[in-house]
Structures are given as structure tokens and as C-alpha cells.
Amino acid sequence: MSLEQKRILLTPLPGPESAKLQDRRVEVVSAGVGTMLPIFITEAHGAILKDADGNQLIDMGSGIGVVTIGHTNPQLVEAVQNQVAKLTHTLFTVAPYEAYVRAAELLTQAAPGSHKKKAAFFNSGAEAVENAVKIARKATGRTEIAVFDHAYHGRTNLTMAMNFKAHPYGTGFGPLAGSVHHAPMSYPYRDPEGMSGEEAATRAINYLEKRVGASQLAAVFIEPIQGEGGFIVPAPGFLATLDSWCKANGIVMVADEVQSGMARTGAWFASSWEEGYDPDLLTVAKGIAGGMPLSGVVGRAEIMDAAHAGGLGGTFGGSPTAVAAGVAVMEQYASGNWFARALEIGEILKTRLNELQMSYPIIGDVRGKGAMQAIELVIPQTQTPNPDATTELMKHCHQNGVVILNAGTYNNVIRFLPPLVITDELLHEALDVLAAGLAKIS
Ligand code: PLZ
């Protein structure tokens, strides 16, 4: 449970042991399960991943925003070890246990708004989104669901219909679920210059009113900062305007905070950064349990209670070890300086990325909030997406022991989601590697 917080390169990446494991993998693991980085990880701590060849890599992705609290966080490891030795399963709907209730207490306190809230737990982000759809439909007696361009909500049948990108998420896997409507998003970098959040919201609302009808909509789902879509931060006023329209029309406003939630942006939820934005339900996963599979839906008690008893559940949802991990994570966030650290990391990233943008016009946009930052790469002097340069830059970082992730509808965004325990030194070192990569490709 400890690793020196240092980047160490002993072999070229991937090294020979990883290469052997990759050979075994391709024989038996479905080709449909891709890999960004064929480097096999044996252990991790803090912000460092150690591979099968003894190399140590800086983790700038947290397994897509999951180990926000850091790899093998000591309190989390202890809580899971204690729990797993005592009780691993009953199925909460068969016979309950306290840790589930404690996790719900913490999550309902963390979620925004002073109204009474309730929660329910599941396994994955997609499952949380699916359950939020069920709850909103039951609560409103309506069927239709609105989502936004560039959105990502999961890989199940319903959620793949809610994603913006057909490929790779939906291609060939249809028929997709119906009653899902895609509305235009606020994308400040690509919207007409000067378009306000209110104007972008009006564009979306007009579309939904004409195409679907407000009275038909059960819910509007939106990521307050879009994740897979490329860390698109909507213009101020966009979320609040949509929310007022939802409230005026009896539509459940759901914030999908699977990627943006749980301390990542310097607050429990990214929703809190927009004044006047008051989502009825939130979906959470990823960062809530430091790598243990746990997701949840939390929000207004009267909406959460609309589902009939027996209507929500699942064998493993909120399993004892998963909720024990969730409690260990949420208790630390509730009592420590984690939000401040996320903002500090955000300042370091933003400052350095803005400086790099001055030197390298290939960086078209720098955006994000807290420890959720991204750069969008373009052909210099244009806004034309530059996916080839993105791939090159990713490759450079990976070969030099820095794990970074891409994103974006046009595959031209590099996103930074470091664990919040990363030291300033490691963060700067990772950015130095990125800077060298930019120099090389420019
Ligand atoms: N909602 C906002 O970001 C998951 C996908 C990884 P699951 N994003 C990472 C991959 O390639 O499968 C995500 C998200 C938002 C929902 C989800 C879905 O969460 O836990 O992957 O089901």
C-alpha cells in the first residue's frame, strides 16, 4: 500500500512482461473490449501506477475519474478489508445492512439543495442513469427523455441511445431504445461568437418544444460538464435557464455527475458552480468509491419515492464492500481539504496549459473546472479538429510514462483528471512531458 511517488522508466513502454501479457490477452479477451495503453498494471498508490516490468507511470486520468481520492487510499483499503472479512453479501432488498444507510446519509447530505433527499445504489454509471430514467418516468407518468449533443451516458441499450456519438458506442448494436431526443448543447468554443448561456438554452428549448413537446418530457439529462464529449463547460446561464424551463413544465432535471461529481471540480458536484441550477436528481458513480463498483441516484425525496417497492434493485447494487468504500471516500471529503486541493490542481493545470497555448497555436481551447481540465487540439489558426496531433501527443506521453486520456466528439481533446493526492512536483513533471510532446509535434 505504498509506492514511491516517482516516475521510473526501466524499459521502453510497453515493456517485455506487458508484451507477453498482451499476447495472452488477445487470445482470450474479446476484441470488443479495446485498450488505450497495453501496459499491464500490477499495483498503484497515490498518483503512481506500477507495471509488470517495474516501470512507474504518473496517472493523469484516475481510471477515467475514478480514483479521485488516490490509488489505494489507506482509509478506503482498511474499510474494505474490514467489511470483506465480515459480510460480503445479503442483497440489500433481501436483508439490509448499515453501511448502505450510512452511504445514503452521506450522499443525501452531499447533494445540492436544502430540500429532503433520498438515494438508491447500483453498480455502474450506466445503471444509475437507467434507474434515473425509470424514476423520472414513474414520477411524471411521461415517457420522453431529452439529452444533449456531445453527451455520454453509458453502454447499456438505453444509455447507448442517449449518447451523442453513434460510433463506437452504438454502431451495429441496434435497434436502439426510442423516446430519446438529442438537443443542441452550449459549446462556447464552437458556438457562434458571443452566444450567451441563455441564448444557447433557448435554442435547445425551442428545439425540444417543437420536436417533442414539453408536456411529453419526463426528464432532461445533462452532464453539467460533459466528460467523454470533451470537457465541454456550458456557457453560464445555460443550466439555470434549462432548469427553470423544466420546473415550469413539470420535467425532472437530472444532472449526470458520474464524471464531474465527487470532489473532482472542487465541490461535491459540478452542478453547484452554476447559480440558480437546482437539479431534481443526480447520478453518481466513478469517484464515489475509489475504484469499488458503486453508483447511485440521489435527489428530491418525493421523486425518489415515486418508484413502487420492488421497482428498483439488482443483486449487487450497493453491496457491502462497495458502500463501505463509498462511506470511506465521502467521510474523507466531508472532513478534509479535498475541495481546496482540487481547485489548487485546477489552477496549476490552467496556468500551465494557458502558457502552452501561447506557444503552441495547435491548442485551440483550454477549459474545465478544478481538477477536470482539458485542451482541444486544432489545425493552427483554424477551429478544425486535429485528431492526428492528439493521437501523436498521447503516444508521446504514454511512451514517457505519463498516462493521459483523450476525449471529444472529434477525438481531439486531451483531458486531465489526476488523483487529488498528486504532488505539485509530479503534476509539473507530467506537464513537462506534455510540453516536450507539443514541441515535438508542432
Ligand atoms: N455518465 C457522464 O462519464 C462513464 C466510460 C468508459 P459506467 N464514462 C467513462 C467507457 O469507455 O466505457 C460515464 C460518464 C457519464 C455515465 C457513464 C457510464 O458509467 O460506470 O461506465 O457505466
Short mmCIF file of C-alpha atoms and ligand atoms in Angstrom, two decimals:
data_model
loop_
_atom_site.label_atom_id
_atom_site.label_comp_id
_atom_site.label_asym_id
_atom_site.label_seq_id
_atom_site.Cartn_x
_atom_site.Cartn_y
_atom_site.Cartn_z
CA MET A 1 0.00 0.00 0.00
CA SER A 2 2.86 2.33 -0.66
CA LEU A 3 4.89 3.23 -3.71
CA GLU A 4 7.45 5.98 -4.06
CA GLN A 5 5.64 8.85 -5.79
CA LYS A 6 8.12 8.92 -8.63
CA ARG A 7 8.11 8.25 -12.37
CA ILE A 8 10.57 5.43 -13.15
CA LEU A 9 11.24 4.09 -16.64
CA LEU A 10 13.21 0.84 -16.65
CA THR A 11 12.20 -0.44 -20.10
CA PRO A 12 10.66 1.03 -23.23
CA LEU A 13 6.85 1.14 -22.82
CA PRO A 14 5.23 -1.32 -23.11
CA GLY A 15 7.98 -3.49 -21.62
CA PRO A 16 8.60 -7.19 -22.32
CA GLU A 17 6.40 -8.51 -19.47
CA SER A 18 3.50 -6.34 -20.61
CA ALA A 19 4.04 -7.52 -24.17
CA LYS A 20 3.81 -11.18 -23.05
CA LEU A 21 0.60 -10.46 -21.13
CA GLN A 22 -0.82 -8.64 -24.14
CA ASP A 23 -0.15 -11.73 -26.28
CA ARG A 24 -2.13 -13.83 -23.78
CA ARG A 25 -4.87 -11.24 -23.64
CA VAL A 26 -5.60 -11.08 -27.34
CA GLU A 27 -6.06 -14.86 -27.39
CA VAL A 28 -8.86 -14.90 -24.82
CA VAL A 29 -10.33 -11.43 -24.30
CA SER A 30 -13.00 -10.19 -26.72
CA ALA A 31 -11.75 -7.78 -29.35
CA GLY A 32 -14.73 -5.57 -28.50
CA VAL A 33 -13.01 -4.64 -25.23
CA GLY A 34 -10.35 -2.22 -26.50
CA THR A 35 -7.24 -0.92 -24.74
CA MET A 36 -5.80 2.55 -24.90
CA LEU A 37 -2.50 1.50 -23.36
CA PRO A 38 -1.27 -2.13 -23.50
CA ILE A 39 0.72 -1.73 -20.27
CA PHE A 40 -0.28 -4.19 -17.56
CA ILE A 41 -0.54 -2.66 -14.10
CA THR A 42 0.35 -4.70 -11.04
CA GLU A 43 -0.07 -2.15 -8.25
CA ALA A 44 -0.78 1.51 -7.65
CA HIS A 45 -0.64 4.06 -4.89
CA GLY A 46 -1.39 7.77 -4.76
CA ALA A 47 -0.84 9.04 -8.30
CA ILE A 48 1.59 6.32 -9.41
CA LEU A 49 0.87 3.15 -11.40
CA LYS A 50 3.47 0.36 -11.39
CA ASP A 51 3.57 -2.04 -14.33
CA ALA A 52 4.60 -5.67 -14.79
CA ASP A 53 8.12 -4.57 -15.82
CA GLY A 54 8.64 -2.40 -12.73
CA ASN A 55 8.08 0.89 -14.57
CA GLN A 56 6.26 3.61 -12.64
CA LEU A 57 3.86 5.88 -14.51
CA ILE A 58 2.23 9.15 -13.48
CA ASP A 59 -1.54 8.74 -13.52
CA MET A 60 -3.21 11.80 -15.02
CA GLY A 61 -6.50 10.02 -15.67
CA SER A 62 -7.52 8.24 -12.44
CA GLY A 63 -9.01 5.39 -14.49
CA ILE A 64 -11.38 7.97 -16.06
CA GLY A 65 -12.03 9.96 -12.93
CA VAL A 66 -12.49 7.07 -10.51
CA VAL A 67 -9.60 7.15 -8.05
CA THR A 68 -10.07 10.84 -7.30
CA ILE A 69 -9.11 10.06 -3.69
CA GLY A 70 -5.87 8.42 -4.90
CA HIS A 71 -4.93 4.82 -5.57
CA THR A 72 -5.09 2.52 -2.51
CA ASN A 73 -6.25 5.30 -0.22
CA PRO A 74 -5.40 3.91 3.27
CA GLN A 75 -8.80 4.57 4.92
CA LEU A 76 -10.60 3.05 1.95
CA VAL A 77 -8.40 -0.05 1.91
CA GLU A 78 -8.93 -0.54 5.64
CA ALA A 79 -12.71 -0.08 5.37
CA VAL A 80 -12.97 -2.59 2.51
CA GLN A 81 -10.70 -5.12 4.24
CA ASN A 82 -12.75 -4.93 7.43
CA GLN A 83 -16.01 -5.23 5.54
CA VAL A 84 -14.97 -8.08 3.28
CA ALA A 85 -13.91 -10.16 6.29
CA LYS A 86 -17.29 -9.62 7.98
CA LEU A 87 -20.03 -9.58 5.35
CA THR A 88 -19.83 -9.60 1.55
CA HIS A 89 -23.45 -10.07 0.54
CA THR A 90 -27.05 -10.32 1.60
CA LEU A 91 -28.70 -8.30 -1.20
CA PHE A 92 -29.98 -5.13 0.44
CA THR A 93 -33.56 -5.79 -0.72
CA VAL A 94 -33.48 -9.20 0.97
CA ALA A 95 -31.91 -8.16 4.28
CA PRO A 96 -30.30 -4.76 4.85
CA TYR A 97 -27.03 -3.63 6.50
CA GLU A 98 -25.95 -0.33 7.99
CA ALA A 99 -23.22 0.73 5.57
CA TYR A 100 -25.81 1.20 2.78
CA VAL A 101 -27.83 3.51 5.01
CA ARG A 102 -24.69 5.40 6.09
CA ALA A 103 -23.68 5.87 2.44
CA ALA A 104 -27.17 7.19 1.68
CA GLU A 105 -26.95 9.60 4.63
CA LEU A 106 -23.64 10.94 3.36
CA LEU A 107 -24.78 11.16 -0.26
CA THR A 108 -28.06 12.93 0.54
CA GLN A 109 -26.13 15.45 2.67
CA ALA A 110 -23.59 16.00 -0.11
CA ALA A 111 -26.13 16.52 -2.90
CA PRO A 112 -27.07 20.16 -3.56
CA GLY A 113 -30.28 21.73 -2.25
CA SER A 114 -31.85 22.08 1.20
CA HIS A 115 -34.94 20.01 0.31
CA LYS A 116 -35.40 16.48 1.64
CA LYS A 117 -33.42 13.95 -0.43
CA LYS A 118 -33.20 10.19 -0.75
CA ALA A 119 -30.79 7.86 -2.55
CA ALA A 120 -30.55 4.38 -4.08
CA PHE A 121 -27.39 2.47 -5.03
CA PHE A 122 -26.41 0.47 -8.11
CA ASN A 123 -23.20 -0.84 -9.72
CA SER A 124 -22.27 1.31 -12.71
CA GLY A 125 -22.82 4.79 -14.04
CA ALA A 126 -25.00 3.49 -16.88
CA GLU A 127 -27.15 1.60 -14.39
CA ALA A 128 -27.59 4.77 -12.33
CA VAL A 129 -28.68 6.67 -15.46
CA GLU A 130 -31.13 3.89 -16.43
CA ASN A 131 -32.63 3.98 -12.96
CA ALA A 132 -32.95 7.75 -13.03
CA VAL A 133 -34.91 7.35 -16.30
CA LYS A 134 -37.21 4.80 -14.64
CA ILE A 135 -37.75 7.01 -11.59
CA ALA A 136 -38.44 10.14 -13.66
CA ARG A 137 -40.92 8.27 -15.89
CA LYS A 138 -42.75 6.85 -12.89
CA ALA A 139 -42.79 10.23 -11.11
CA THR A 140 -44.17 12.13 -14.12
CA GLY A 141 -46.24 9.49 -15.90
CA ARG A 142 -44.46 10.60 -19.10
CA THR A 143 -42.14 8.70 -21.43
CA GLU A 144 -39.84 11.05 -23.38
CA ILE A 145 -36.23 11.82 -22.43
CA ALA A 146 -34.06 14.71 -23.61
CA VAL A 147 -30.28 14.60 -23.81
CA PHE A 148 -27.66 16.85 -25.41
CA ASP A 149 -25.25 16.82 -28.30
CA HIS A 150 -21.78 15.55 -27.24
CA ALA A 151 -23.32 13.73 -24.26
CA TYR A 152 -22.19 10.37 -22.90
CA HIS A 153 -24.34 8.31 -20.55
CA GLY A 154 -23.23 4.67 -20.88
CA ARG A 155 -23.11 1.42 -22.81
CA THR A 156 -26.39 -0.32 -21.96
CA ASN A 157 -29.18 -0.42 -24.53
CA LEU A 158 -30.99 2.63 -23.18
CA THR A 159 -27.88 4.67 -22.39
CA MET A 160 -26.20 4.00 -25.75
CA ALA A 161 -29.25 5.66 -27.30
CA MET A 162 -28.61 8.64 -25.01
CA ASN A 163 -25.00 9.07 -26.23
CA PHE A 164 -24.24 11.59 -28.94
CA LYS A 165 -21.63 9.51 -30.76
CA ALA A 166 -23.08 6.55 -32.60
CA HIS A 167 -19.59 5.23 -33.17
CA PRO A 168 -18.12 3.40 -31.31
CA TYR A 169 -20.89 3.18 -28.74
CA GLY A 170 -23.89 2.18 -30.81
CA THR A 171 -22.77 1.16 -34.30
CA GLY A 172 -24.14 -2.26 -35.16
CA PHE A 173 -25.66 -2.78 -31.71
CA GLY A 174 -29.18 -1.59 -32.52
CA PRO A 175 -32.08 -1.32 -32.53
CA LEU A 176 -31.51 1.47 -30.05
CA ALA A 177 -34.10 2.45 -27.45
CA GLY A 178 -36.67 5.00 -28.57
CA SER A 179 -38.15 8.07 -26.85
CA VAL A 180 -34.70 9.71 -26.57
CA HIS A 181 -34.27 13.20 -28.10
CA HIS A 182 -30.95 14.93 -28.71
CA ALA A 183 -30.95 18.71 -28.26
CA PRO A 184 -28.23 21.25 -29.12
CA MET A 185 -25.67 21.81 -26.36
CA SER A 186 -23.94 25.01 -25.29
CA TYR A 187 -20.36 24.62 -26.60
CA PRO A 188 -18.76 28.06 -26.13
CA TYR A 189 -15.67 27.29 -28.23
CA ARG A 190 -17.75 26.21 -31.24
CA ASP A 191 -20.98 28.19 -30.83
CA PRO A 192 -21.43 31.49 -32.70
CA GLU A 193 -19.21 34.07 -31.02
CA GLY A 194 -20.82 35.83 -28.07
CA MET A 195 -23.71 33.36 -27.75
CA SER A 196 -24.82 33.51 -24.11
CA GLY A 197 -25.87 30.57 -21.98
CA GLU A 198 -29.44 31.85 -22.02
CA GLU A 199 -29.43 32.02 -25.83
CA ALA A 200 -28.00 28.52 -26.11
CA ALA A 201 -30.66 27.25 -23.68
CA THR A 202 -33.40 28.95 -25.70
CA ARG A 203 -32.09 27.21 -28.83
CA ALA A 204 -32.35 23.83 -27.05
CA ILE A 205 -35.75 24.60 -25.53
CA ASN A 206 -37.20 25.74 -28.89
CA TYR A 207 -35.97 22.54 -30.45
CA LEU A 208 -37.47 20.34 -27.72
CA GLU A 209 -40.79 22.22 -27.72
CA LYS A 210 -41.19 21.79 -31.47
CA ARG A 211 -39.77 18.33 -31.83
CA VAL A 212 -41.13 16.65 -28.67
CA GLY A 213 -43.40 18.99 -26.67
CA ALA A 214 -42.65 19.97 -23.07
CA SER A 215 -45.72 18.10 -21.80
CA GLN A 216 -44.32 14.81 -23.17
CA LEU A 217 -40.95 15.01 -21.45
CA ALA A 218 -40.29 13.01 -18.31
CA ALA A 219 -36.72 14.21 -17.88
CA VAL A 220 -33.85 16.25 -19.23
CA PHE A 221 -30.45 14.61 -18.66
CA ILE A 222 -27.32 16.72 -18.77
CA GLU A 223 -23.71 16.45 -17.66
CA PRO A 224 -23.01 19.85 -16.02
CA ILE A 225 -19.52 19.48 -17.52
CA GLN A 226 -19.52 16.94 -20.31
CA GLY A 227 -16.99 14.13 -19.85
CA GLU A 228 -16.44 11.91 -22.88
CA GLY A 229 -17.71 14.74 -25.10
CA GLY A 230 -14.53 16.70 -24.33
CA PHE A 231 -14.96 18.53 -21.03
CA ILE A 232 -17.39 20.98 -22.58
CA VAL A 233 -18.35 23.57 -19.98
CA PRO A 234 -21.65 25.19 -21.00
CA ALA A 235 -21.82 28.99 -21.00
CA PRO A 236 -23.01 30.48 -17.68
CA GLY A 237 -26.80 30.65 -17.58
CA PHE A 238 -27.34 27.61 -19.78
CA LEU A 239 -28.05 25.11 -17.00
CA ALA A 240 -30.10 27.55 -14.92
CA THR A 241 -32.29 28.56 -17.89
CA LEU A 242 -32.94 24.94 -18.81
CA ASP A 243 -33.70 24.18 -15.18
CA SER A 244 -36.31 26.97 -14.90
CA TRP A 245 -37.97 25.68 -18.06
CA CYS A 246 -38.01 22.14 -16.63
CA LYS A 247 -39.50 23.38 -13.34
CA ALA A 248 -42.18 25.39 -15.18
CA ASN A 249 -43.14 22.33 -17.23
CA GLY A 250 -43.02 19.54 -14.65
CA ILE A 251 -39.92 17.94 -16.25
CA VAL A 252 -37.42 16.19 -13.98
CA MET A 253 -33.98 17.81 -14.33
CA VAL A 254 -31.27 15.17 -13.97
CA ALA A 255 -27.60 16.11 -13.61
CA ASP A 256 -25.40 13.22 -14.75
CA GLU A 257 -22.48 13.79 -12.39
CA VAL A 258 -20.91 10.38 -12.97
CA GLN A 259 -17.69 12.02 -14.23
CA SER A 260 -17.93 15.59 -12.89
CA GLY A 261 -19.08 14.74 -9.37
CA MET A 262 -17.45 13.77 -6.08
CA ALA A 263 -14.89 16.50 -5.39
CA ARG A 264 -13.48 16.46 -8.92
CA THR A 265 -14.27 20.12 -9.71
CA GLY A 266 -13.57 21.47 -6.23
CA ALA A 267 -17.07 20.88 -4.87
CA TRP A 268 -19.13 17.79 -4.22
CA PHE A 269 -20.83 18.35 -7.57
CA ALA A 270 -20.12 20.47 -10.65
CA SER A 271 -23.81 21.50 -10.57
CA SER A 272 -23.01 23.78 -7.63
CA TRP A 273 -20.89 26.10 -9.78
CA GLU A 274 -23.91 27.37 -11.73
CA GLU A 275 -26.03 29.83 -9.81
CA GLY A 276 -29.75 29.06 -9.97
CA TYR A 277 -29.18 25.49 -11.09
CA ASP A 278 -31.09 23.09 -8.87
CA PRO A 279 -31.23 19.58 -10.38
CA ASP A 280 -34.01 17.31 -9.06
CA LEU A 281 -31.92 14.15 -9.38
CA LEU A 282 -28.20 13.47 -9.71
CA THR A 283 -26.49 10.32 -10.93
CA VAL A 284 -23.15 9.41 -9.36
CA ALA A 285 -20.56 6.66 -9.84
CA LYS A 286 -16.80 6.62 -10.58
CA GLY A 287 -15.25 8.79 -7.84
CA ILE A 288 -17.76 7.86 -5.15
CA ALA A 289 -15.94 4.69 -4.05
CA GLY A 290 -12.30 4.97 -5.14
CA GLY A 291 -12.47 2.05 -7.58
CA MET A 292 -15.02 -0.22 -5.92
CA PRO A 293 -18.08 -0.61 -8.18
CA LEU A 294 -20.73 1.70 -6.74
CA SER A 295 -23.17 4.11 -8.35
CA GLY A 296 -26.24 5.89 -7.16
CA VAL A 297 -29.19 8.14 -7.85
CA VAL A 298 -29.86 10.88 -5.32
CA GLY A 299 -32.39 13.68 -5.25
CA ARG A 300 -35.78 15.00 -4.23
CA ALA A 301 -37.41 12.57 -1.80
CA GLU A 302 -40.85 12.78 -3.43
CA ILE A 303 -39.40 11.87 -6.84
CA MET A 304 -37.15 9.11 -5.47
CA ASP A 305 -40.17 7.66 -3.63
CA ALA A 306 -42.33 7.61 -6.77
CA ALA A 307 -40.95 4.19 -7.71
CA HIS A 308 -43.03 1.40 -6.18
CA ALA A 309 -41.44 -1.03 -3.71
CA GLY A 310 -39.69 -3.74 -5.70
CA GLY A 311 -39.36 -1.46 -8.74
CA LEU A 312 -35.69 -0.66 -8.11
CA GLY A 313 -32.91 -3.04 -7.17
CA GLY A 314 -30.44 -5.55 -8.56
CA THR A 315 -28.40 -8.33 -6.97
CA PHE A 316 -25.15 -6.47 -6.38
CA GLY A 317 -26.23 -2.80 -6.22
CA GLY A 318 -24.82 -1.17 -3.09
CA SER A 319 -23.05 -4.35 -1.99
CA PRO A 320 -21.49 -4.21 1.49
CA THR A 321 -17.90 -3.73 0.29
CA ALA A 322 -18.88 -1.12 -2.31
CA VAL A 323 -20.85 1.01 0.14
CA ALA A 324 -18.12 0.61 2.79
CA ALA A 325 -15.72 2.10 0.24
CA GLY A 326 -18.25 4.84 -0.56
CA VAL A 327 -18.53 5.73 3.12
CA ALA A 328 -14.73 5.87 3.48
CA VAL A 329 -14.49 8.23 0.48
CA MET A 330 -17.39 10.50 1.41
CA GLU A 331 -16.31 10.81 5.06
CA GLN A 332 -12.88 12.00 3.94
CA TYR A 333 -14.34 14.52 1.51
CA ALA A 334 -16.73 15.80 4.18
CA SER A 335 -13.96 16.44 6.70
CA GLY A 336 -10.81 17.37 4.77
CA ASN A 337 -9.29 19.87 2.38
CA TRP A 338 -10.02 17.88 -0.74
CA PHE A 339 -12.13 20.51 -2.49
CA ALA A 340 -9.44 23.14 -1.94
CA ARG A 341 -6.83 20.75 -3.34
CA ALA A 342 -8.94 20.12 -6.45
CA LEU A 343 -9.07 23.88 -7.04
CA GLU A 344 -5.29 24.22 -6.50
CA ILE A 345 -4.65 21.45 -9.02
CA GLY A 346 -7.02 23.26 -11.38
CA GLU A 347 -5.00 26.49 -11.02
CA ILE A 348 -1.71 24.73 -11.76
CA LEU A 349 -3.18 22.95 -14.79
CA LYS A 350 -4.92 26.05 -16.15
CA THR A 351 -1.88 28.29 -15.72
CA ARG A 352 0.48 25.88 -17.44
CA LEU A 353 -1.98 24.91 -20.18
CA ASN A 354 -2.71 28.58 -20.95
CA GLU A 355 1.04 29.23 -21.20
CA LEU A 356 1.40 26.28 -23.57
CA GLN A 357 -1.46 27.65 -25.66
CA MET A 358 0.50 30.92 -26.14
CA SER A 359 3.45 28.95 -27.55
CA TYR A 360 1.53 26.29 -29.45
CA PRO A 361 -1.45 27.51 -31.53
CA ILE A 362 -2.35 23.87 -32.02
CA ILE A 363 -4.12 24.26 -28.65
CA GLY A 364 -7.40 25.87 -29.66
CA ASP A 365 -9.06 25.90 -26.25
CA VAL A 366 -8.22 25.30 -22.59
CA ARG A 367 -11.24 24.61 -20.40
CA GLY A 368 -12.56 22.87 -17.31
CA LYS A 369 -13.11 23.34 -13.61
CA GLY A 370 -10.87 22.27 -10.74
CA ALA A 371 -9.06 19.00 -11.35
CA MET A 372 -11.10 18.39 -14.53
CA GLN A 373 -9.26 20.28 -17.29
CA ALA A 374 -8.76 19.73 -21.00
CA ILE A 375 -7.14 21.07 -24.13
CA GLU A 376 -8.82 20.93 -27.54
CA LEU A 377 -6.34 20.48 -30.40
CA VAL A 378 -6.98 22.10 -33.79
CA ILE A 379 -5.19 22.93 -37.02
CA PRO A 380 -3.41 26.20 -36.05
CA GLN A 381 -5.30 29.40 -36.92
CA THR A 382 -8.50 27.43 -37.55
CA GLN A 383 -11.02 25.56 -35.41
CA THR A 384 -10.67 22.41 -37.46
CA PRO A 385 -10.27 19.43 -35.12
CA ASN A 386 -6.82 17.82 -35.09
CA PRO A 387 -7.27 14.18 -34.04
CA ASP A 388 -3.93 13.11 -35.60
CA ALA A 389 -1.93 15.51 -33.44
CA THR A 390 -3.95 14.35 -30.45
CA THR A 391 -3.01 10.74 -31.11
CA GLU A 392 0.67 11.71 -31.54
CA LEU A 393 0.70 13.68 -28.32
CA MET A 394 -0.99 10.88 -26.39
CA LYS A 395 1.59 8.44 -27.74
CA HIS A 396 4.44 10.69 -26.69
CA CYS A 397 3.08 10.97 -23.13
CA HIS A 398 2.41 7.25 -22.84
CA GLN A 399 5.89 6.33 -24.06
CA ASN A 400 7.31 8.67 -21.46
CA GLY A 401 5.39 7.24 -18.55
CA VAL A 402 2.51 9.69 -18.27
CA VAL A 403 -0.98 8.22 -18.53
CA ILE A 404 -3.26 10.78 -20.13
CA LEU A 405 -6.67 10.27 -21.70
CA ASN A 406 -8.32 11.63 -24.78
CA ALA A 407 -11.95 12.61 -25.25
CA GLY A 408 -14.16 14.64 -27.54
CA THR A 409 -16.70 14.16 -30.26
CA TYR A 410 -13.91 14.84 -32.78
CA ASN A 411 -11.25 12.80 -30.88
CA ASN A 412 -9.20 15.96 -30.49
CA VAL A 413 -9.35 16.64 -26.77
CA ILE A 414 -6.82 15.65 -24.13
CA ARG A 415 -8.29 15.59 -20.66
CA PHE A 416 -6.59 15.76 -17.29
CA LEU A 417 -8.21 14.03 -14.32
CA PRO A 418 -5.36 13.44 -11.84
CA PRO A 419 -5.94 11.88 -8.43
CA LEU A 420 -6.24 14.73 -5.92
CA VAL A 421 -3.29 13.33 -3.93
CA ILE A 422 -0.87 14.04 -6.78
CA THR A 423 2.07 16.17 -5.62
CA ASP A 424 2.78 19.51 -7.32
CA GLU A 425 6.11 18.04 -8.39
CA LEU A 426 4.55 15.07 -10.20
CA LEU A 427 1.91 17.28 -11.76
CA HIS A 428 4.57 19.62 -13.16
CA GLU A 429 6.63 16.67 -14.35
CA ALA A 430 3.62 15.30 -16.26
CA LEU A 431 3.05 18.73 -17.80
CA ASP A 432 6.75 18.95 -18.74
CA VAL A 433 6.36 15.69 -20.65
CA LEU A 434 3.28 17.10 -22.36
CA ALA A 435 5.17 20.30 -23.23
CA ALA A 436 8.02 18.29 -24.78
CA GLY A 437 5.42 16.37 -26.81
CA LEU A 438 3.88 19.62 -28.06
CA ALA A 439 7.33 20.88 -29.09
CA LYS A 440 7.92 17.63 -30.96
CA ILE A 441 4.65 17.61 -32.92
CA SER A 442 4.40 21.35 -33.63
N1 PLZ B 1 -22.29 9.11 -17.44
C1 PLZ B 1 -21.14 11.26 -17.54
O1 PLZ B 1 -18.79 9.70 -17.94
C2 PLZ B 1 -18.72 6.82 -17.98
C3 PLZ B 1 -16.80 5.47 -19.98
C4 PLZ B 1 -15.71 4.49 -20.13
P1 PLZ B 1 -20.23 3.44 -16.42
N2 PLZ B 1 -17.64 7.39 -18.70
C5 PLZ B 1 -16.49 6.53 -18.97
C6 PLZ B 1 -16.01 3.53 -21.26
O2 PLZ B 1 -15.39 3.67 -22.31
O3 PLZ B 1 -16.89 2.68 -21.10
C7 PLZ B 1 -19.98 7.63 -17.78
C8 PLZ B 1 -19.95 9.05 -17.76
C9 PLZ B 1 -21.14 9.76 -17.58
C10 PLZ B 1 -22.35 7.76 -17.42
C11 PLZ B 1 -21.21 7.00 -17.60
C12 PLZ B 1 -21.33 5.50 -17.57
O4 PLZ B 1 -20.70 4.99 -16.45
O5 PLZ B 1 -19.82 3.24 -14.98
O6 PLZ B 1 -19.11 3.31 -17.38
O7 PLZ B 1 -21.42 2.65 -16.78
#
